[in-house]
mmCIF file of C-alpha atoms and ligand atoms in Angstrom:
data_model
loop_
_atom_site.group_PDB
_atom_site.id
_atom_site.type_symbol
_atom_site.label_atom_id
_atom_site.label_comp_id
_atom_site.label_asym_id
_atom_site.label_seq_id
_atom_site.Cartn_x
_atom_site.Cartn_y
_atom_site.Cartn_z
ATOM 1 C CA MET A 490 -12.225 -25.712 96.163
ATOM 2 C CA LYS A 491 -13.792 -23.812 93.130
ATOM 3 C CA LEU A 492 -12.517 -19.825 92.734
ATOM 4 C CA THR A 493 -16.245 -18.956 91.479
ATOM 5 C CA LYS A 494 -17.819 -15.544 90.843
ATOM 6 C CA GLU A 495 -19.114 -15.851 93.587
ATOM 7 C CA TYR A 496 -16.123 -16.245 95.640
ATOM 8 C CA TRP A 497 -13.959 -13.182 94.487
ATOM 9 C CA THR A 498 -17.287 -11.004 94.687
ATOM 10 C CA GLU A 499 -17.443 -11.834 98.563
ATOM 11 C CA ARG A 500 -13.442 -11.114 98.613
ATOM 12 C CA TYR A 501 -13.998 -7.888 97.102
ATOM 13 C CA ASN A 502 -17.931 -7.268 99.517
ATOM 14 C CA GLU A 503 -15.214 -8.460 102.410
ATOM 15 C CA ASN A 504 -12.531 -5.849 101.282
ATOM 16 C CA ASN A 505 -10.368 -9.031 101.857
ATOM 17 C CA ILE A 506 -8.348 -7.848 98.901
ATOM 18 C CA PRO A 507 -4.380 -8.156 99.723
ATOM 19 C CA TRP A 508 -3.360 -8.029 96.051
ATOM 20 C CA ASP A 509 -4.622 -4.418 95.297
ATOM 21 C CA ALA A 510 -2.022 -2.701 95.444
ATOM 22 C CA GLY A 511 -4.043 0.773 95.113
ATOM 23 C CA MET A 512 -1.549 1.985 92.337
ATOM 24 C CA ILE A 513 -0.781 0.749 89.265
ATOM 25 C CA THR A 514 2.969 -1.474 90.126
ATOM 26 C CA THR A 515 6.244 -0.607 89.443
ATOM 27 C CA PRO A 516 7.035 -3.423 86.812
ATOM 28 C CA ILE A 517 3.452 -2.800 84.481
ATOM 29 C CA LYS A 518 4.176 0.895 84.992
ATOM 30 C CA LYS A 519 7.599 0.671 83.592
ATOM 31 C CA TYR A 520 6.507 -1.381 80.799
ATOM 32 C CA VAL A 521 3.557 0.859 79.653
ATOM 33 C CA ASP A 522 6.032 4.045 79.668
ATOM 34 C CA GLN A 523 8.249 2.528 77.197
ATOM 35 C CA LEU A 524 5.244 1.799 75.028
ATOM 36 C CA THR A 525 5.071 4.105 71.942
ATOM 37 C CA ASP A 526 2.055 3.096 69.886
ATOM 38 C CA LYS A 527 -0.702 4.505 71.741
ATOM 39 C CA ASP A 528 -3.411 2.578 69.478
ATOM 40 C CA LEU A 529 -2.889 -0.676 70.670
ATOM 41 C CA LYS A 530 -5.835 -2.715 71.668
ATOM 42 C CA ILE A 531 -4.972 -3.668 74.855
ATOM 43 C CA LEU A 532 -6.488 -6.420 77.107
ATOM 44 C CA ILE A 533 -6.584 -6.422 81.092
ATOM 45 C CA PRO A 534 -8.033 -9.812 82.248
ATOM 46 C CA GLY A 535 -8.959 -10.080 85.814
ATOM 47 C CA VAL A 536 -8.659 -6.278 85.860
ATOM 48 C CA GLY A 537 -9.707 -6.475 89.722
ATOM 49 C CA ASN A 538 -10.024 -2.508 90.779
ATOM 50 C CA GLY A 539 -7.840 -1.260 87.514
ATOM 51 C CA HIS A 540 -5.491 0.822 88.859
ATOM 52 C CA GLU A 541 -3.161 -0.222 85.515
ATOM 53 C CA LEU A 542 -6.136 0.211 83.904
ATOM 54 C CA ASN A 543 -7.134 3.822 84.802
ATOM 55 C CA TYR A 544 -2.921 4.671 84.035
ATOM 56 C CA LEU A 545 -3.205 3.391 80.418
ATOM 57 C CA TYR A 546 -6.607 5.564 79.515
ATOM 58 C CA THR A 547 -4.798 8.506 81.292
ATOM 59 C CA ASN A 548 -1.937 8.231 79.617
ATOM 60 C CA GLY A 549 -3.387 8.571 76.325
ATOM 61 C CA PHE A 550 -3.781 4.176 75.433
ATOM 62 C CA LYS A 551 -7.566 4.588 74.831
ATOM 63 C CA ASN A 552 -8.307 1.340 73.065
ATOM 64 C CA VAL A 553 -7.610 -0.534 76.562
ATOM 65 C CA TYR A 554 -10.091 -3.273 78.063
ATOM 66 C CA GLY A 555 -10.816 -4.270 81.611
ATOM 67 C CA LEU A 556 -12.502 -7.955 82.022
ATOM 68 C CA ASP A 557 -13.269 -9.204 85.209
ATOM 69 C CA ILE A 558 -15.840 -12.084 86.141
ATOM 70 C CA SER A 559 -17.163 -10.277 89.213
ATOM 71 C CA GLU A 560 -19.066 -7.294 88.690
ATOM 72 C CA GLU A 561 -17.895 -5.756 92.028
ATOM 73 C CA PRO A 562 -14.356 -4.186 91.090
ATOM 74 C CA ILE A 563 -15.718 -2.999 87.533
ATOM 75 C CA ALA A 564 -18.367 -0.802 89.118
ATOM 76 C CA ASN A 565 -15.434 0.155 91.963
ATOM 77 C CA PHE A 566 -13.210 0.784 88.570
ATOM 78 C CA LYS A 567 -16.863 2.819 87.174
ATOM 79 C CA ARG A 568 -17.186 4.590 90.430
ATOM 80 C CA ASN A 569 -13.747 6.130 90.470
ATOM 81 C CA ASN A 570 -13.078 6.463 86.911
ATOM 82 C CA PRO A 571 -16.613 8.112 85.256
ATOM 83 C CA ASP A 572 -15.069 9.265 82.130
ATOM 84 C CA PHE A 573 -13.807 5.471 81.048
ATOM 85 C CA PRO A 574 -16.148 4.030 78.231
ATOM 86 C CA GLU A 575 -18.615 1.831 79.625
ATOM 87 C CA ASP A 576 -18.373 -0.117 76.554
ATOM 88 C CA GLN A 577 -14.266 -1.018 77.287
ATOM 89 C CA LEU A 578 -15.130 -2.425 81.390
ATOM 90 C CA ILE A 579 -17.003 -6.378 80.135
ATOM 91 C CA VAL A 580 -18.205 -8.545 83.141
ATOM 92 C CA ASP A 581 -17.429 -12.106 81.776
ATOM 93 C CA ASP A 582 -15.303 -14.799 82.573
ATOM 94 C CA PHE A 583 -12.315 -14.478 80.646
ATOM 95 C CA PHE A 584 -12.539 -18.603 78.762
ATOM 96 C CA LYS A 585 -15.484 -17.491 77.347
ATOM 97 C CA HIS A 586 -14.679 -13.892 76.253
ATOM 98 C CA ASP A 587 -13.830 -14.156 72.582
ATOM 99 C CA SER A 588 -12.054 -10.545 70.835
ATOM 100 C CA GLN A 589 -8.631 -10.806 69.614
ATOM 101 C CA TYR A 590 -5.985 -7.823 71.483
ATOM 102 C CA ASP A 591 -2.303 -6.606 70.066
ATOM 103 C CA LEU A 592 -1.439 -6.937 73.896
ATOM 104 C CA ILE A 593 -2.468 -8.655 76.992
ATOM 105 C CA ILE A 594 -0.994 -7.536 80.624
ATOM 106 C CA GLU A 595 -0.978 -10.084 83.146
ATOM 107 C CA GLN A 596 -1.039 -9.432 86.802
ATOM 108 C CA THR A 597 -2.195 -11.358 89.787
ATOM 109 C CA PHE A 598 -4.954 -13.089 87.527
ATOM 110 C CA PHE A 599 -3.130 -16.047 86.435
ATOM 111 C CA CYS A 600 -1.844 -16.815 89.836
ATOM 112 C CA ALA A 601 -5.666 -16.382 90.639
ATOM 113 C CA LEU A 602 -7.486 -19.536 88.759
ATOM 114 C CA ASN A 603 -7.648 -23.051 89.846
ATOM 115 C CA THR A 604 -4.384 -24.387 88.457
ATOM 116 C CA GLU A 605 -6.155 -27.310 86.331
ATOM 117 C CA LEU A 606 -6.898 -24.418 84.230
ATOM 118 C CA ARG A 607 -3.324 -23.266 83.638
ATOM 119 C CA PRO A 608 -2.924 -25.429 80.569
ATOM 120 C CA LEU A 609 -6.365 -23.236 78.961
ATOM 121 C CA TYR A 610 -5.181 -20.244 80.075
ATOM 122 C CA ALA A 611 -2.242 -20.601 77.657
ATOM 123 C CA THR A 612 -4.171 -21.653 74.885
ATOM 124 C CA LYS A 613 -7.201 -19.375 75.748
ATOM 125 C CA ILE A 614 -4.135 -16.005 75.627
ATOM 126 C CA HIS A 615 -2.921 -17.453 71.972
ATOM 127 C CA ASP A 616 -6.260 -17.289 71.060
ATOM 128 C CA LEU A 617 -7.331 -13.725 72.697
ATOM 129 C CA LEU A 618 -4.108 -12.397 70.420
ATOM 130 C CA LYS A 619 -4.081 -10.784 66.964
ATOM 131 C CA GLU A 620 -0.855 -11.850 64.976
ATOM 132 C CA ASN A 621 2.287 -10.446 66.258
ATOM 133 C CA GLY A 622 0.610 -10.195 69.837
ATOM 134 C CA LYS A 623 2.156 -10.088 73.267
ATOM 135 C CA LEU A 624 1.633 -11.672 76.528
ATOM 136 C CA ALA A 625 3.797 -8.679 79.133
ATOM 137 C CA GLY A 626 3.631 -8.835 82.904
ATOM 138 C CA VAL A 627 4.182 -10.278 85.972
ATOM 139 C CA LEU A 628 4.139 -14.119 87.331
ATOM 140 C CA PHE A 629 4.657 -15.245 90.569
ATOM 141 C CA SER A 630 7.634 -17.832 91.701
ATOM 142 C CA PHE A 631 7.436 -19.389 94.568
ATOM 143 C CA PRO A 632 6.395 -23.006 95.275
ATOM 144 C CA LEU A 633 3.430 -24.519 93.783
ATOM 145 C CA THR A 634 1.506 -25.684 96.656
ATOM 146 C CA GLU A 635 -2.159 -26.232 97.205
ATOM 147 C CA GLN A 636 -2.180 -23.265 99.004
ATOM 148 C CA GLY A 637 -3.681 -20.249 97.064
ATOM 149 C CA PRO A 638 -5.057 -17.935 95.544
ATOM 150 C CA PRO A 639 -2.144 -16.487 94.780
ATOM 151 C CA PHE A 640 -0.877 -20.149 93.317
ATOM 152 C CA GLY A 641 2.782 -20.159 92.930
ATOM 153 C CA GLY A 642 5.057 -21.516 90.409
ATOM 154 C CA SER A 643 8.428 -21.073 88.327
ATOM 155 C CA VAL A 644 10.775 -21.001 85.599
ATOM 156 C CA GLU A 645 10.508 -24.599 84.663
ATOM 157 C CA GLU A 646 6.961 -24.701 84.547
ATOM 158 C CA TYR A 647 5.690 -21.291 83.060
ATOM 159 C CA GLN A 648 8.375 -22.296 80.288
ATOM 160 C CA VAL A 649 6.921 -26.124 80.058
ATOM 161 C CA LEU A 650 3.103 -24.396 79.812
ATOM 162 C CA PHE A 651 3.792 -21.558 77.384
ATOM 163 C CA SER A 652 6.596 -22.664 75.151
ATOM 164 C CA ASP A 653 4.640 -24.474 72.516
ATOM 165 C CA ASN A 654 2.327 -21.262 72.268
ATOM 166 C CA PHE A 655 5.024 -18.352 72.776
ATOM 167 C CA LEU A 656 8.369 -17.309 71.711
ATOM 168 C CA LEU A 657 9.572 -16.650 75.680
ATOM 169 C CA LYS A 658 11.204 -13.314 74.774
ATOM 170 C CA ALA A 659 11.651 -12.301 78.269
ATOM 171 C CA LEU A 660 11.001 -14.808 81.483
ATOM 172 C CA ALA A 661 13.534 -13.527 83.990
ATOM 173 C CA PRO A 662 13.130 -12.193 88.061
ATOM 174 C CA CYS A 663 11.702 -8.835 88.165
ATOM 175 C CA TYR A 664 13.742 -6.258 89.689
ATOM 176 C CA ASN A 665 11.469 -3.271 90.260
ATOM 177 C CA SER A 666 8.643 -5.529 91.929
ATOM 178 C CA ILE A 667 6.678 -4.045 94.675
ATOM 179 C CA LYS A 668 8.055 -4.633 97.856
ATOM 180 C CA PRO A 669 5.729 -7.534 98.736
ATOM 181 C CA ARG A 670 6.453 -9.173 96.395
ATOM 182 C CA GLU A 671 10.291 -8.510 96.146
ATOM 183 C CA ASN A 672 12.596 -11.432 94.896
ATOM 184 C CA ASN A 673 9.186 -13.758 94.325
ATOM 185 C CA GLU A 674 7.902 -12.351 90.830
ATOM 186 C CA LEU A 675 9.543 -13.004 87.468
ATOM 187 C CA PHE A 676 8.361 -10.519 84.388
ATOM 188 C CA ILE A 677 7.508 -11.791 81.303
ATOM 189 C CA ILE A 678 7.197 -10.732 77.809
ATOM 190 C CA PHE A 679 5.886 -13.878 75.513
ATOM 191 C CA HIS A 680 5.293 -13.246 71.746
ATOM 192 C CA LYS A 681 2.107 -15.271 69.873
ATOM 193 C CA LYS A 682 3.685 -17.943 67.586
HETATM 194 C C1 LIG B 1210 -6.320 -12.213 93.073
HETATM 195 S S1 LIG B 1210 -7.731 -10.838 91.755
HETATM 196 C C2 LIG B 1210 -6.448 -9.387 90.876
HETATM 197 C C3 LIG B 1210 -7.146 -8.380 90.360
HETATM 198 C C4 LIG B 1210 -6.120 -7.600 89.721
HETATM 199 N N1 LIG B 1210 -5.261 -7.896 88.377
HETATM 200 C C5 LIG B 1210 -5.237 -6.824 90.106
HETATM 201 O O1 LIG B 1210 -4.243 -6.809 89.847
HETATM 202 O O2 LIG B 1210 -5.314 -5.859 91.582
HETATM 203 C C6 LIG B 1210 -7.579 -11.928 90.792
HETATM 204 C C7 LIG B 1210 -9.035 -11.191 89.462
HETATM 205 O O3 LIG B 1210 -9.542 -12.220 88.931
HETATM 206 C C8 LIG B 1210 -10.810 -12.058 88.675
HETATM 207 N N2 LIG B 1210 -11.176 -13.590 87.892
HETATM 208 C C9 LIG B 1210 -10.988 -14.663 88.526
HETATM 209 N N3 LIG B 1210 -11.778 -16.033 88.004
HETATM 210 C C10 LIG B 1210 -11.845 -15.094 86.204
HETATM 211 C C11 LIG B 1210 -12.033 -15.103 85.608
HETATM 212 N N4 LIG B 1210 -12.420 -16.633 84.901
HETATM 213 N N5 LIG B 1210 -12.179 -14.235 84.460
HETATM 214 C C12 LIG B 1210 -12.366 -13.006 84.622
HETATM 215 N N6 LIG B 1210 -12.415 -12.370 85.926
HETATM 216 C C13 LIG B 1210 -11.994 -13.227 86.598
HETATM 217 C C14 LIG B 1210 -11.701 -11.941 90.171
HETATM 218 O O4 LIG B 1210 -12.672 -11.782 90.560
HETATM 219 C C15 LIG B 1210 -10.078 -10.837 90.497
HETATM 220 O O5 LIG B 1210 -10.672 -9.556 90.164
#
């Protein structure tokens, strides 16, 4: 099945969004809380309802951008966060987006893509990062099968996929996942080469 914009919009319209934790998840919160440079230009691709985006913004990171292929979650976010700058909310296909960031935050976006797009994701993230830019966040660690989304993966697969373009500074079991994702997540910090 091709995971189109229409597919995602329908999931939001049906409120069939089990990935939505309702608040920032603990691994991302912990990572964000130790960042000291509030001027970082940050992108969250496949931002969904944007709990992480809201957390960043309300904690002083003003140069933050949320991008989603579907208007639906972006409209939800606007409704819930009327003070957030509209021009920092982007409705677009990640693969067509063109800008440069210091930091890209990954959570349940990579796993939501058709798996043949994975090499393209790795190169697109590389292109979207400035020199010394980083990709940080979580990737799932359960066997990759035909079933999904979410689609799984492993340390070995991610090493193969990302090593050409990134220094894999962290790629390890996540100790502070939210309950439903316990033992199924890896925390990653990949530095652009
Ligand atoms: C599983 S949801 C995760 C949402 C959010 N990251 C979260 O943690 O709640 C995947 C999101 O990616 C978006 N998406 C899927 N393909 C996309 C693409 N090519 N470009 C941008 N967004 C996309 C979907 O609309 C959906 O909001």
